[in-house]
mmCIF file of C-alpha atoms in Angstrom:
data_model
loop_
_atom_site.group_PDB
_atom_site.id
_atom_site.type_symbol
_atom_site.label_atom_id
_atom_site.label_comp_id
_atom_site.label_asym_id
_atom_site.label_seq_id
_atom_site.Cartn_x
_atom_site.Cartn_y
_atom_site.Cartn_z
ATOM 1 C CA UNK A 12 0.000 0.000 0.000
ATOM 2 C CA UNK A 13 1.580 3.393 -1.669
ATOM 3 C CA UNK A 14 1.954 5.545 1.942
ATOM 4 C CA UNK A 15 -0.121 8.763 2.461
ATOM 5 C CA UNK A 16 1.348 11.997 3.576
ATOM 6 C CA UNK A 17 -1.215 14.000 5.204
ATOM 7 C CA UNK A 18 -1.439 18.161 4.939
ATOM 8 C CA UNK A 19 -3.343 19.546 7.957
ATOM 9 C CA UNK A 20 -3.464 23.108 7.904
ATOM 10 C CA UNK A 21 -6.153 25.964 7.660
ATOM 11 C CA UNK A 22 -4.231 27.983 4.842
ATOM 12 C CA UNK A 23 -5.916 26.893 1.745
ATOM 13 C CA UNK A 24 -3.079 28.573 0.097
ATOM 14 C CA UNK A 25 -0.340 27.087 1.798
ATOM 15 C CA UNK A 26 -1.991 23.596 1.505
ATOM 16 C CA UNK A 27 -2.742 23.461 -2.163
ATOM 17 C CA UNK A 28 0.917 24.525 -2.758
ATOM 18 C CA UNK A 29 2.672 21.680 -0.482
ATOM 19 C CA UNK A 30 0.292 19.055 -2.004
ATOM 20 C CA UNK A 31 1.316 19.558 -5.700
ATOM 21 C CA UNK A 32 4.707 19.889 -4.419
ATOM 22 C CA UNK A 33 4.159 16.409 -2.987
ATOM 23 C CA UNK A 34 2.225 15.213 -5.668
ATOM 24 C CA UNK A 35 4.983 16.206 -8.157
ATOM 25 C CA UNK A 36 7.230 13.871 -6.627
ATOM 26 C CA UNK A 37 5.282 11.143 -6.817
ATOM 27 C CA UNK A 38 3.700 11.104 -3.238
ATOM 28 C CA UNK A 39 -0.359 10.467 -2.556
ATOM 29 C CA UNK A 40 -1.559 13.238 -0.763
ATOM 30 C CA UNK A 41 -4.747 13.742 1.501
ATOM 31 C CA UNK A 42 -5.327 17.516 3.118
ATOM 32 C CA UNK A 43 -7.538 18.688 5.659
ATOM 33 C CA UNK A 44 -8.531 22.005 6.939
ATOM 34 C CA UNK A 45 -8.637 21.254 10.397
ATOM 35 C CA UNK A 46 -7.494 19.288 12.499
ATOM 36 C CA UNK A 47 -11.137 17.988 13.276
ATOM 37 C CA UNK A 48 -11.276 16.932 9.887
ATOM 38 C CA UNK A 49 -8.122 14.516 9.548
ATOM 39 C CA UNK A 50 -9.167 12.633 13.043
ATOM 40 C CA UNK A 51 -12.736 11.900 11.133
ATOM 41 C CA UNK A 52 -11.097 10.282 8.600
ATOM 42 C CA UNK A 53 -8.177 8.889 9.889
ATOM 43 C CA UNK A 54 -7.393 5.333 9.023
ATOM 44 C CA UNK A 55 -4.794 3.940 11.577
ATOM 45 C CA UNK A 56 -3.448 1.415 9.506
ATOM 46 C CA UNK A 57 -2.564 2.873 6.474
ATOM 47 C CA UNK A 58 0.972 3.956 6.151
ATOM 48 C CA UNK A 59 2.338 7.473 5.887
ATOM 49 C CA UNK A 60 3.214 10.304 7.984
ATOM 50 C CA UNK A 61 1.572 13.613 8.986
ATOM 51 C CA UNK A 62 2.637 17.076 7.936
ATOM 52 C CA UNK A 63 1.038 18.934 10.984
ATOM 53 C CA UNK A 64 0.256 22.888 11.452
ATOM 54 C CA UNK A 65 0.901 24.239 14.511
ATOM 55 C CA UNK A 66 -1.299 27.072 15.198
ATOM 56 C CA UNK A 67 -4.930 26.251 13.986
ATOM 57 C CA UNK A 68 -8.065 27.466 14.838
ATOM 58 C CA UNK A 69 -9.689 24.682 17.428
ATOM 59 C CA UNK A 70 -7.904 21.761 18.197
ATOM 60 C CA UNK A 71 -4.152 22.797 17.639
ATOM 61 C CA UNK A 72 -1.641 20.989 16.365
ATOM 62 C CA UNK A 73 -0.138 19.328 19.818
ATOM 63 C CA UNK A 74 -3.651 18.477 20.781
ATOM 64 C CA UNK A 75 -3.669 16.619 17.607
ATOM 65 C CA UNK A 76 -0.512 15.269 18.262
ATOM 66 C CA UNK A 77 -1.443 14.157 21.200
ATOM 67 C CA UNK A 78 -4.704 12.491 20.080
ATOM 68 C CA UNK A 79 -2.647 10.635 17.209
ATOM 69 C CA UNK A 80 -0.503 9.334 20.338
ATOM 70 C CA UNK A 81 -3.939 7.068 20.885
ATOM 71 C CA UNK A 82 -4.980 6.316 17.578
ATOM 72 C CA UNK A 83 -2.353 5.782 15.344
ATOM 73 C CA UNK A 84 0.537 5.773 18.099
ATOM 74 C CA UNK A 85 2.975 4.524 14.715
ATOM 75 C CA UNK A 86 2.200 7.807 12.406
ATOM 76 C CA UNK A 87 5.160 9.859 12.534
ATOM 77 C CA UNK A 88 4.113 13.766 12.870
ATOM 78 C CA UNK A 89 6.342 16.314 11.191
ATOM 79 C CA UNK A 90 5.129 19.750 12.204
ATOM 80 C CA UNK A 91 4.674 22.418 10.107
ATOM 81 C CA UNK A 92 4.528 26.144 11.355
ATOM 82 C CA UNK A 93 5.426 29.924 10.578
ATOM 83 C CA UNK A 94 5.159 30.706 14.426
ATOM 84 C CA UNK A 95 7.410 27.797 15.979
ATOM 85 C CA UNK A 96 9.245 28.709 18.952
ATOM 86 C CA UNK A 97 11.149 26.477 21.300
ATOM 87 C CA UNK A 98 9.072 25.732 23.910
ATOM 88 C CA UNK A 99 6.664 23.941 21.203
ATOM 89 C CA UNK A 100 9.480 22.351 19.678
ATOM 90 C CA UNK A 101 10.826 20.599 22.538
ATOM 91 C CA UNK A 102 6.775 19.404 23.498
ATOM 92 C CA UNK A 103 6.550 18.420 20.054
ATOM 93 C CA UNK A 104 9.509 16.468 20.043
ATOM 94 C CA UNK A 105 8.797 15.215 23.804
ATOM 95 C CA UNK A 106 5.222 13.571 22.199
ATOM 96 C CA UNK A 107 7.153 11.883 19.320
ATOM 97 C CA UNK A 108 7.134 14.338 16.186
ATOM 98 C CA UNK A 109 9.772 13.663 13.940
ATOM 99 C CA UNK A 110 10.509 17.196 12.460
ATOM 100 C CA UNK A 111 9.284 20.407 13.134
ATOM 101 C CA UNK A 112 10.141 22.628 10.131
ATOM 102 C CA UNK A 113 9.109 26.318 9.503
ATOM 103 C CA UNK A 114 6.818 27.125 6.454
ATOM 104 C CA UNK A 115 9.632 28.859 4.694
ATOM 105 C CA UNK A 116 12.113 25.233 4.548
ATOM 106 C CA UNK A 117 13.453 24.754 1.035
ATOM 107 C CA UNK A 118 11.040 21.728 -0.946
ATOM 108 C CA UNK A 119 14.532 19.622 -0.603
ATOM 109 C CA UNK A 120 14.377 19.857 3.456
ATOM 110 C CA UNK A 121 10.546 19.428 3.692
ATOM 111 C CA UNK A 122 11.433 15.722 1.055
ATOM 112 C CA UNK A 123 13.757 15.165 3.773
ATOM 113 C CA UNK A 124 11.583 15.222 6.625
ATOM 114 C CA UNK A 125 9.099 13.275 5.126
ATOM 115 C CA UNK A 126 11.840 10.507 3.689
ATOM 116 C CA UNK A 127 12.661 10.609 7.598
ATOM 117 C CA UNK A 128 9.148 9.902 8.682
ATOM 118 C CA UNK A 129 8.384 7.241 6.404
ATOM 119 C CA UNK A 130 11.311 5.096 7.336
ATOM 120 C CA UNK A 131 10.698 6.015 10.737
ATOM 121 C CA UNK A 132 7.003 4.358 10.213
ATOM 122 C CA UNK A 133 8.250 1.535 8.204
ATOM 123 C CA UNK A 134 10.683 0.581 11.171
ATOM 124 C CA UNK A 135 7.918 1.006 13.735
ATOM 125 C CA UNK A 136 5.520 -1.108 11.243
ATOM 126 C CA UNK A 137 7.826 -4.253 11.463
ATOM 127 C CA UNK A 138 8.484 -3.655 15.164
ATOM 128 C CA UNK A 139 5.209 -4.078 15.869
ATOM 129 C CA UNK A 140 4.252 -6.663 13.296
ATOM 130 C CA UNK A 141 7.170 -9.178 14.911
ATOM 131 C CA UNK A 142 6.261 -8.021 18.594
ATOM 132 C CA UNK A 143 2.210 -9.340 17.697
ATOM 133 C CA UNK A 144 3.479 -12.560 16.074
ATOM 134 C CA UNK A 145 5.995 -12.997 19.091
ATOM 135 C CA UNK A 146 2.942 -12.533 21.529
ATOM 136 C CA UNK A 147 0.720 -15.143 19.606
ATOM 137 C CA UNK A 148 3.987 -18.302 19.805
ATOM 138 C CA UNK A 149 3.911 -17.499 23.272
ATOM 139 C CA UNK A 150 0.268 -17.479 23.629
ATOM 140 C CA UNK A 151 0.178 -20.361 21.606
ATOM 141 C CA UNK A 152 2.179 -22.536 24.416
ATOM 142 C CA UNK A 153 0.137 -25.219 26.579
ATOM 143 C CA UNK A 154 -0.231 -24.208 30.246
ATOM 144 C CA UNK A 155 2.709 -26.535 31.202
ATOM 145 C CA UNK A 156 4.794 -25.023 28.533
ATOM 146 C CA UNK A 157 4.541 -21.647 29.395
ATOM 147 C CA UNK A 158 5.308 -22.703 33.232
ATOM 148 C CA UNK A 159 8.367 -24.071 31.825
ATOM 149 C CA UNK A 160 9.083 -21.078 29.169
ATOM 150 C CA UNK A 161 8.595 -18.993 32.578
ATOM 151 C CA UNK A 162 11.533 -20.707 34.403
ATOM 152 C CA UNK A 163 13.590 -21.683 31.530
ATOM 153 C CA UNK A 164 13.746 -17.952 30.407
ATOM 154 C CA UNK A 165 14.792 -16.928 33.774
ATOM 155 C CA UNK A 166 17.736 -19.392 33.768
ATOM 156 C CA UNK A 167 16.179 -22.362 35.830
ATOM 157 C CA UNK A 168 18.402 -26.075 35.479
ATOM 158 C CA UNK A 169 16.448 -28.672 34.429
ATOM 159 C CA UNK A 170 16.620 -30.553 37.834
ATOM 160 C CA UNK A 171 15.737 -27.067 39.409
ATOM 161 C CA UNK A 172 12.612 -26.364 36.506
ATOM 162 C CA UNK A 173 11.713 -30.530 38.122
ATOM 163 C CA UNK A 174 11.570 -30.069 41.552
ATOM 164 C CA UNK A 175 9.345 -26.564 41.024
ATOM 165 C CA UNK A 176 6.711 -27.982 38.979
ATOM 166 C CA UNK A 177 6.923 -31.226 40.345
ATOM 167 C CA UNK A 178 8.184 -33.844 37.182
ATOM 168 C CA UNK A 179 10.512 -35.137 35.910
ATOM 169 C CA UNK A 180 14.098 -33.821 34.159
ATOM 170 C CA UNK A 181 12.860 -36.212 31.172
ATOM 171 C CA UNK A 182 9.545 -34.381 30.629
ATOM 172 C CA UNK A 183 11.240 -30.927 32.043
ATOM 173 C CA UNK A 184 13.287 -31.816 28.519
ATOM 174 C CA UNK A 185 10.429 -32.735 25.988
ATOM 175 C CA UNK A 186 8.126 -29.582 27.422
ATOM 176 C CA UNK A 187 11.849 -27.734 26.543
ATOM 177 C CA UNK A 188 11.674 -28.948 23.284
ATOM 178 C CA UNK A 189 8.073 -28.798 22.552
ATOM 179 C CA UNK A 190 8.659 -25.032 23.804
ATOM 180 C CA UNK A 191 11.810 -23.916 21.246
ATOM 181 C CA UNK A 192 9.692 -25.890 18.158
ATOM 182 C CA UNK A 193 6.665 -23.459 18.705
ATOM 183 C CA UNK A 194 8.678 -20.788 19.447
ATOM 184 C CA UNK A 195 10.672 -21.402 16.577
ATOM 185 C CA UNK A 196 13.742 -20.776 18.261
ATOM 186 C CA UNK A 197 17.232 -22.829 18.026
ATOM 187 C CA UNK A 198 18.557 -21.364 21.438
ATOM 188 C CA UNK A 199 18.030 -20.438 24.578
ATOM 189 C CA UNK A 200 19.231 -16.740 23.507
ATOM 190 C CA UNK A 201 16.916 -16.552 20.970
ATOM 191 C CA UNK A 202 13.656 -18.005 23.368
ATOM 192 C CA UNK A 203 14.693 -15.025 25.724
ATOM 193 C CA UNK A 204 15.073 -12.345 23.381
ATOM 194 C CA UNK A 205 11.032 -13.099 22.468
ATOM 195 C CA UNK A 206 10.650 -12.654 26.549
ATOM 196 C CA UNK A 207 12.301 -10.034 27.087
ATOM 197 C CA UNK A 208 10.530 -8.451 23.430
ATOM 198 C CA UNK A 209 7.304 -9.028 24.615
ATOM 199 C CA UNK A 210 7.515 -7.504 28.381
ATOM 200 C CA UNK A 211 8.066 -10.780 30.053
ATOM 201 C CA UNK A 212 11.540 -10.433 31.201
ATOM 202 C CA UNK A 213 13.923 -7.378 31.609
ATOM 203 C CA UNK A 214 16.759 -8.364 29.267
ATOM 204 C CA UNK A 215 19.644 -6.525 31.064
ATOM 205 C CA UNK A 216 18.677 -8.904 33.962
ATOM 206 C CA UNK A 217 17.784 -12.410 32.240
ATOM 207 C CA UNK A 218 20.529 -14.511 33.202
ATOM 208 C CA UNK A 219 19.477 -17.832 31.109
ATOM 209 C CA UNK A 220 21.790 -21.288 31.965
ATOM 210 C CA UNK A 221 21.512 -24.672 31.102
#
């Protein structure tokens, strides 16, 4: 799906211009005149980036910002203003925009930005794609597995993974096994690197043995 770079800004003259700039290069554009506007329509899977006025009548643009923070959390915000000053720079850049640009950049810094942005979404895209299929292999584990997945990822022996659960080394071993097939993992490294992905363990502290 070709990524959409959204305009959001009340100067009809200002957004017409930037989105046949855009459009000149190639890019699919979508504007809005408010900010009220591009939440209606917003579609929180569909790739692209945001190219965000600051000062707009209503909702402004860090209140947009900030609403995009719950809705589409992965669309990077590149803020667009002719009366930026620092303090709304560094609360922009606190809330996760990628770029905050005056009106007057050069068409070759605003491409920039938005080349920025779009790799910055494509990153976050696959982050979050392998984190979700991460979460379903563990999910997918039987409720002895993950008992064992527990202790095994927080460096438990086998003869100590035994005694907690109450079995034996031989089926600590299969449940082990059965664990790294659905995991599809070939080590113990890689089976705690999807913990400590996926919020289960802290991976400066995982300690895995055995």
């Amino acid at each position: 799906m070709k990524p959409v770079i959204h305009i959001v800004d009340d100067d009809k003259s200002y957004r017409t211009a930037t989105a046949r700039l855009l459009s000149a290069h190639g890019l699919r554009v979508e504007v809005y005149e408010s900010g009220d506007q591009f939440l209606a329509g917003l579609s929180a899977c569909e790739p692209g980036c945001v190219l965000l006025d600051l000062q707009m009548p209503g909702q402004s643009g860090l209140h947009i910002q900030r609403r995009l923070c719950e809705l589409a959390p992965h669309l990077p915000v590149v803020f667009l203003t002719g009366e930026g000053d620092i303090k709304a720079s560094v609360e922009a850049m606190k809330t996760g925009a990628k770029d905050f640009l005056e009106k007057g950049s050069t068409a070759a810094t605003l491409m920039e930005a938005i080349d920025r942005a779009l790799v910055q979404y494509e990153r976050q895209r696959v982050g979050h794609d392998r984190l979700q299929a991460q979460q379903a292999l563990v999910a997918g584990l039987s409720p002895r597995e993950a008992e064992v997945f527990q202790l095994v990822i927080r460096g438990r022996l086998n003869k100590q993974i035994a005694y907690a659960l109450s079995i034996s080394e031989r089926t600590v071993k299969v449940h082990r096994h059965q664990v790294m097939e659905k995991l599809g993992v070939r080590s113990l490294a890689e089976a705690v690197s999807i913990a400590a992905n996926i919020g289960l363990i802290d991976q400066d502290t995982a300690s895995p043995v055995g």
